[in-house]
PDB file of C-alpha atoms in Angstrom:
ATOM      1  CA  MET A1335      -0.114  -0.092   0.036  1.00  0.00           C
ATOM      2  CA  ASP A1336       2.822   2.368   0.881  1.00  0.00           C
ATOM      3  CA  GLN A1337       4.492   1.784  -2.553  1.00  0.00           C
ATOM      4  CA  ASP A1338       1.163   2.637  -4.372  1.00  0.00           C
ATOM      5  CA  GLN A1339       0.734   5.667  -2.268  1.00  0.00           C
ATOM      6  CA  ASP A1340       4.334   6.822  -2.987  1.00  0.00           C
ATOM      7  CA  ALA A1341       3.825   6.166  -6.688  1.00  0.00           C
ATOM      8  CA  VAL A1342       0.805   8.160  -6.743  1.00  0.00           C
ATOM      9  CA  SER A1343       2.221  11.161  -4.889  1.00  0.00           C
ATOM     10  CA  THR A1344       5.264  11.192  -7.259  1.00  0.00           C
ATOM     11  CA  SER A1345       3.165  11.097 -10.267  1.00  0.00           C
ATOM     12  CA  GLU A1346       0.983  14.041  -8.967  1.00  0.00           C
ATOM     13  CA  GLN A1347       4.216  16.177  -8.224  1.00  0.00           C
ATOM     14  CA  ASP A1348       5.275  15.578 -11.826  1.00  0.00           C
ATOM     15  CA  VAL A1349       1.975  16.746 -13.552  1.00  0.00           C
ATOM     16  CA  PRO A1350       0.545  20.031 -12.623  1.00  0.00           C
ATOM     17  CA  ALA A1351      -2.865  19.663 -11.163  1.00  0.00           C
ATOM     18  CA  ALA A1352      -6.143  21.542 -11.471  1.00  0.00           C
ATOM     19  CA  ASP A1353      -9.265  21.742  -9.417  1.00  0.00           C
ATOM     20  CA  GLY A1354     -11.989  19.422 -10.769  1.00  0.00           C
ATOM     21  CA  ALA A1355     -15.724  20.302 -10.573  1.00  0.00           C
ATOM     22  CA  ASP A1356     -16.017  17.984  -7.676  1.00  0.00           C
ATOM     23  CA  GLY A1357     -13.093  19.499  -5.776  1.00  0.00           C
ATOM     24  CA  VAL A1358     -10.684  16.606  -6.450  1.00  0.00           C
ATOM     25  CA  ASP A1359      -7.479  17.596  -7.838  1.00  0.00           C
ATOM     26  CA  ALA A1360      -7.052  16.083 -11.404  1.00  0.00           C
ATOM     27  CA  PRO A1361      -3.977  16.312 -13.649  1.00  0.00           C
ATOM     28  CA  VAL A1362      -3.967  18.670 -16.470  1.00  0.00           C
ATOM     29  CA  LEU A1363      -3.474  17.131 -19.852  1.00  0.00           C
ATOM     30  CA  ASP A1364      -1.283  18.980 -22.157  1.00  0.00           C
ATOM     31  CA  ILE A1365      -1.388  17.368 -25.519  1.00  0.00           C
ATOM     32  CA  GLY A1366       1.820  17.333 -27.374  1.00  0.00           C
ATOM     33  CA  SER A1367       3.830  19.250 -24.930  1.00  0.00           C
ATOM     34  CA  GLU A1368       6.506  16.889 -24.323  1.00  0.00           C
ATOM     35  CA  ALA A1369       5.413  13.910 -26.590  1.00  0.00           C
ATOM     36  CA  GLU A1370       8.243  12.667 -28.706  1.00  0.00           C
ATOM     37  CA  VAL A1371       7.168  12.358 -32.245  1.00  0.00           C
ATOM     38  CA  ALA A1372       8.727   8.995 -33.671  1.00  0.00           C
ATOM     39  CA  GLU A1373       9.431   8.935 -37.431  1.00  0.00           C
ATOM     40  CA  TYR A1374       7.415   6.259 -38.964  1.00  0.00           C
ATOM     41  CA  GLU A1375       9.887   3.752 -40.367  1.00  0.00           C
ATOM     42  CA  ARG A1376       8.834   1.148 -42.831  1.00  0.00           C
ATOM     43  CA  SER A1377      10.541  -2.311 -42.627  1.00  0.00           C
ATOM     44  CA  THR A1378      12.629  -3.436 -45.705  1.00  0.00           C
ATOM     45  CA  GLY A1379      10.230  -6.429 -45.987  1.00  0.00           C
ATOM     46  CA  THR A1380      11.469 -10.113 -46.769  1.00  0.00           C
ATOM     47  CA  MET A1381      14.165 -10.283 -49.214  1.00  0.00           C
ATOM     48  CA  ARG A1382      13.364 -12.932 -51.829  1.00  0.00           C
ATOM     49  CA  GLY A1383      16.113 -12.293 -54.353  1.00  0.00           C
ATOM     50  CA  LYS A1384      19.836 -12.587 -53.825  1.00  0.00           C
ATOM     51  CA  VAL A1385      23.233 -11.530 -55.298  1.00  0.00           C
ATOM     52  CA  ASP A1386      25.486 -14.335 -56.528  1.00  0.00           C
ATOM     53  CA  ARG A1387      29.285 -14.276 -56.246  1.00  0.00           C
ATOM     54  CA  THR A1388      29.791 -12.506 -59.775  1.00  0.00           C
ATOM     55  CA  GLY A1389      27.564  -9.581 -58.620  1.00  0.00           C
ATOM     56  CA  ALA A1390      24.314 -10.498 -60.607  1.00  0.00           C
ATOM     57  CA  ALA A1391      21.179 -10.207 -58.947  1.00  0.00           C
ATOM     58  CA  LEU A1392      18.865 -13.191 -58.925  1.00  0.00           C
ATOM     59  CA  GLY A1393      15.014 -13.373 -58.602  1.00  0.00           C
ATOM     60  CA  THR A1394      12.527 -16.050 -59.281  1.00  0.00           C
ATOM     61  CA  GLY A1395       8.984 -15.162 -60.146  1.00  0.00           C
ATOM     62  CA  ARG A1396       5.977 -17.314 -60.336  1.00  0.00           C
ATOM     63  CA  ARG A1397       2.459 -16.902 -61.880  1.00  0.00           C
ATOM     64  CA  LYS A1398      -0.171 -19.659 -62.448  1.00  0.00           C
ATOM     65  CA  THR A1399       2.088 -22.511 -63.829  1.00  0.00           C
ATOM     66  CA  SER A1400       4.915 -20.280 -65.183  1.00  0.00           C
ATOM     67  CA  VAL A1401       8.333 -19.920 -63.413  1.00  0.00           C
ATOM     68  CA  ALA A1402      10.771 -17.342 -64.440  1.00  0.00           C
ATOM     69  CA  ARG A1403      14.355 -17.116 -63.447  1.00  0.00           C
ATOM     70  CA  VAL A1404      15.775 -13.717 -63.578  1.00  0.00           C
ATOM     71  CA  ARG A1405      19.277 -12.539 -63.599  1.00  0.00           C
ATOM     72  CA  ILE A1406      20.148  -8.740 -63.647  1.00  0.00           C
ATOM     73  CA  ARG A1407      23.498  -7.165 -64.167  1.00  0.00           C
ATOM     74  CA  ASP A1408      24.835  -3.568 -64.754  1.00  0.00           C
ATOM     75  CA  GLY A1409      24.715  -2.877 -68.334  1.00  0.00           C
ATOM     76  CA  LYS A1410      22.975  -0.663 -71.140  1.00  0.00           C
ATOM     77  CA  GLY A1411      19.314  -1.896 -70.883  1.00  0.00           C
ATOM     78  CA  GLY A1412      18.946  -4.957 -72.820  1.00  0.00           C
ATOM     79  CA  ILE A1413      16.270  -7.577 -72.020  1.00  0.00           C
ATOM     80  CA  THR A1414      16.600 -11.256 -73.248  1.00  0.00           C
ATOM     81  CA  VAL A1415      13.710 -13.630 -72.732  1.00  0.00           C
ATOM     82  CA  ASN A1416      14.748 -17.336 -73.433  1.00  0.00           C
ATOM     83  CA  GLY A1417      17.429 -16.304 -75.914  1.00  0.00           C
ATOM     84  CA  HIS A1418      15.074 -13.872 -77.776  1.00  0.00           C
ATOM     85  CA  ASP A1419      14.727 -10.073 -77.620  1.00  0.00           C
ATOM     86  CA  MET A1420      11.915  -9.306 -75.276  1.00  0.00           C
ATOM     87  CA  ALA A1421       9.772  -7.551 -78.158  1.00  0.00           C
ATOM     88  CA  LYS A1422      10.137 -10.771 -80.167  1.00  0.00           C
ATOM     89  CA  TYR A1423       9.263 -13.155 -77.370  1.00  0.00           C
ATOM     90  CA  PHE A1424       6.331 -11.057 -76.022  1.00  0.00           C
ATOM     91  CA  PRO A1425       4.672  -9.369 -79.174  1.00  0.00           C
ATOM     92  CA  LEU A1426       1.939  -7.668 -77.189  1.00  0.00           C
ATOM     93  CA  GLU A1427       2.640  -4.129 -76.162  1.00  0.00           C
ATOM     94  CA  ARG A1428       0.642  -4.730 -72.978  1.00  0.00           C
ATOM     95  CA  ASP A1429       2.978  -7.519 -71.938  1.00  0.00           C
ATOM     96  CA  GLN A1430       6.208  -5.473 -72.773  1.00  0.00           C
ATOM     97  CA  GLN A1431       4.811  -2.278 -70.679  1.00  0.00           C
ATOM     98  CA  MET A1432       4.230  -4.723 -67.677  1.00  0.00           C
ATOM     99  CA  ILE A1433       7.786  -6.227 -67.978  1.00  0.00           C
ATOM    100  CA  LEU A1434       9.362  -2.793 -68.057  1.00  0.00           C
ATOM    101  CA  ALA A1435       7.180  -1.194 -65.260  1.00  0.00           C
ATOM    102  CA  PRO A1436       9.350  -2.414 -62.284  1.00  0.00           C
ATOM    103  CA  LEU A1437      12.506  -1.040 -63.994  1.00  0.00           C
ATOM    104  CA  LYS A1438      11.058   2.243 -64.787  1.00  0.00           C
ATOM    105  CA  VAL A1439       9.727   2.785 -61.269  1.00  0.00           C
ATOM    106  CA  THR A1440      13.166   2.109 -59.921  1.00  0.00           C
ATOM    107  CA  GLY A1441      14.915   4.106 -62.561  1.00  0.00           C
ATOM    108  CA  MET A1442      17.199   1.392 -63.743  1.00  0.00           C
ATOM    109  CA  LEU A1443      15.647   0.894 -67.226  1.00  0.00           C
ATOM    110  CA  LYS A1444      18.774   1.933 -69.135  1.00  0.00           C
ATOM    111  CA  SER A1445      21.485   0.905 -66.516  1.00  0.00           C
ATOM    112  CA  VAL A1446      21.072  -2.880 -66.163  1.00  0.00           C
ATOM    113  CA  ASP A1447      20.827  -5.803 -68.482  1.00  0.00           C
ATOM    114  CA  VAL A1448      18.133  -8.458 -67.821  1.00  0.00           C
ATOM    115  CA  TRP A1449      18.390 -12.112 -68.671  1.00  0.00           C
ATOM    116  CA  VAL A1450      15.196 -14.287 -68.266  1.00  0.00           C
ATOM    117  CA  ARG A1451      14.581 -18.158 -68.511  1.00  0.00           C
ATOM    118  CA  VAL A1452      10.737 -18.595 -68.174  1.00  0.00           C
ATOM    119  CA  VAL A1453       9.004 -22.099 -68.591  1.00  0.00           C
ATOM    120  CA  GLY A1454       5.388 -23.250 -68.298  1.00  0.00           C
ATOM    121  CA  GLY A1455       1.933 -21.718 -68.808  1.00  0.00           C
ATOM    122  CA  GLY A1456       0.946 -19.057 -71.305  1.00  0.00           C
ATOM    123  CA  PRO A1457       1.909 -15.610 -72.299  1.00  0.00           C
ATOM    124  CA  THR A1458      -0.105 -13.902 -69.534  1.00  0.00           C
ATOM    125  CA  GLY A1459       1.219 -16.117 -66.947  1.00  0.00           C
ATOM    126  CA  GLN A1460       4.827 -16.021 -68.010  1.00  0.00           C
ATOM    127  CA  THR A1461       4.431 -12.116 -68.249  1.00  0.00           C
ATOM    128  CA  GLY A1462       3.458 -11.885 -64.469  1.00  0.00           C
ATOM    129  CA  ALA A1463       6.286 -14.516 -63.644  1.00  0.00           C
ATOM    130  CA  VAL A1464       8.780 -12.209 -65.359  1.00  0.00           C
ATOM    131  CA  VAL A1465       7.556  -9.227 -63.515  1.00  0.00           C
ATOM    132  CA  LEU A1466       7.785 -10.527 -60.061  1.00  0.00           C
ATOM    133  CA  GLY A1467      11.322 -12.038 -60.971  1.00  0.00           C
ATOM    134  CA  ILE A1468      12.572  -8.840 -62.056  1.00  0.00           C
ATOM    135  CA  ALA A1469      10.996  -6.969 -58.968  1.00  0.00           C
ATOM    136  CA  ARG A1470      12.736  -9.418 -56.590  1.00  0.00           C
ATOM    137  CA  ALA A1471      16.040  -9.259 -58.262  1.00  0.00           C
ATOM    138  CA  LEU A1472      16.025  -5.423 -58.323  1.00  0.00           C
ATOM    139  CA  GLN A1473      15.191  -5.581 -54.581  1.00  0.00           C
ATOM    140  CA  ALA A1474      18.174  -7.891 -54.132  1.00  0.00           C
ATOM    141  CA  LYS A1475      20.478  -5.501 -56.016  1.00  0.00           C
ATOM    142  CA  ASN A1476      19.266  -2.429 -54.331  1.00  0.00           C
ATOM    143  CA  PRO A1477      17.235  -3.078 -51.091  1.00  0.00           C
ATOM    144  CA  GLU A1478      16.323   0.800 -50.786  1.00  0.00           C
ATOM    145  CA  SER A1479      14.043   0.242 -53.782  1.00  0.00           C
ATOM    146  CA  HIS A1480      11.802  -2.127 -51.675  1.00  0.00           C
ATOM    147  CA  HIS A1481       9.296   0.673 -50.897  1.00  0.00           C
ATOM    148  CA  LEU A1482       8.878   1.715 -54.518  1.00  0.00           C
ATOM    149  CA  LEU A1483       8.397  -1.890 -55.836  1.00  0.00           C
ATOM    150  CA  SER A1484       6.017  -2.648 -52.910  1.00  0.00           C
ATOM    151  CA  ASP A1485       3.897   0.324 -53.452  1.00  0.00           C
ATOM    152  CA  GLY A1486       3.633  -0.359 -57.164  1.00  0.00           C
ATOM    153  CA  GLY A1487       2.522  -3.940 -56.249  1.00  0.00           C
ATOM    154  CA  PHE A1488       5.456  -5.771 -58.074  1.00  0.00           C
ATOM    155  CA  LEU A1489       6.521  -7.778 -55.087  1.00  0.00           C
ATOM    156  CA  THR A1490       3.152  -9.500 -54.459  1.00  0.00           C
ATOM    157  CA  ARG A1491       2.794 -12.907 -55.720  1.00  0.00           C
ATOM    158  CA  ASP A1492      -0.380 -13.420 -57.476  1.00  0.00           C
ATOM    159  CA  GLY A1493      -1.732 -16.582 -56.041  1.00  0.00           C
ATOM    160  CA  ARG A1494      -4.706 -17.273 -58.285  1.00  0.00           C
ATOM    161  CA  MET A1495      -4.674 -20.596 -59.816  1.00  0.00           C
ATOM    162  CA  VAL A1496      -7.048 -22.680 -62.124  1.00  0.00           C
ATOM    163  CA  GLU A1497      -9.754 -24.275 -60.117  1.00  0.00           C
ATOM    164  CA  ARG A1498      -9.696 -28.125 -60.258  1.00  0.00           C
ATOM    165  CA  LYS A1499     -12.227 -30.128 -62.071  1.00  0.00           C
ATOM    166  CA  LYS A1500     -14.706 -31.894 -59.866  1.00  0.00           C
ATOM    167  CA  TYR A1501     -16.160 -35.395 -60.416  1.00  0.00           C
ATOM    168  CA  GLY A1502     -19.732 -35.302 -61.633  1.00  0.00           C
ATOM    169  CA  ARG A1503     -19.091 -32.149 -63.343  1.00  0.00           C
ATOM    170  CA  LYS A1504     -18.103 -31.116 -66.805  1.00  0.00           C
ATOM    171  CA  LYS A1505     -15.556 -28.606 -65.547  1.00  0.00           C
ATOM    172  CA  ALA A1506     -14.711 -27.121 -62.213  1.00  0.00           C
ATOM    173  CA  ARG A1507     -18.332 -25.647 -61.871  1.00  0.00           C
ATOM    174  CA  ARG A1508     -20.174 -26.360 -65.114  1.00  0.00           C
ATOM    175  CA  SER A1509     -22.642 -29.210 -64.873  1.00  0.00           C
ATOM    176  CA  PHE A1510     -23.786 -31.576 -67.571  1.00  0.00           C
ATOM    177  CA  GLN A1511     -26.863 -30.381 -69.401  1.00  0.00           C
ATOM    178  CA  PHE A1512     -30.022 -31.191 -67.675  1.00  0.00           C
ATOM    179  CA  SER A1513     -32.992 -32.559 -69.332  1.00  0.00           C
ATOM    180  CA  LYS A1514     -36.360 -32.388 -67.658  1.00  0.00           C
ATOM    181  CA  ARG A1515     -38.095 -34.743 -70.115  1.00  0.00           C
TER     182      ARG A1515
END
C-alpha cells in the first residue's frame, strides 16, 4: 500500500494539477507538450532475391504454372527472354509495358541488362512471372528500392490458380446439361 501511495504522490508531483468540478485535484492534460514524435519507419520487408558471387542479382517469379528465373547485371538496358529479344518473345505491347514497369519505377531501365529464362504456362502467366522475378532481383540488387516496388505491387505474388475439375461435373463448376423430359 505504501508503495502505491508513493507512486501516486510522485506522479502527482510531476504533473500540474487543476481543481475539478467535484473539488478533487485532477492532472491537466497538455497534448503534445513533451510528446516525442517518432518517425514512422517502414521495414525493408522479406528479401526473396539474392546476389551471386559474380555480382548478378537473381530473382524467381511465379504466376499460375509459369516460373521465371531472372538475372540482372549492370549494363545498357538489354532484355533477353529465353535467348530472344523481349519484343520478339512478348509481341503484345501490354506485356512489354508490364515487364518494363518495375525497371521504370526504380529508374534502372537503361542501367541494367536483364536475362530471363521462363517456362510453363501461357503468355499472360509468363509475363506475370517475369515481372515478379525482375522486381525480386531489383530488390536484391538495391534494398532501398523495396518501398517503390512494394507500393507499385510488383513484389506481391498473385496466388490465383485454375480451379480443379470436380467429379460429376463437366468442368470445375459447369454441370452436364439437364433434361427435364
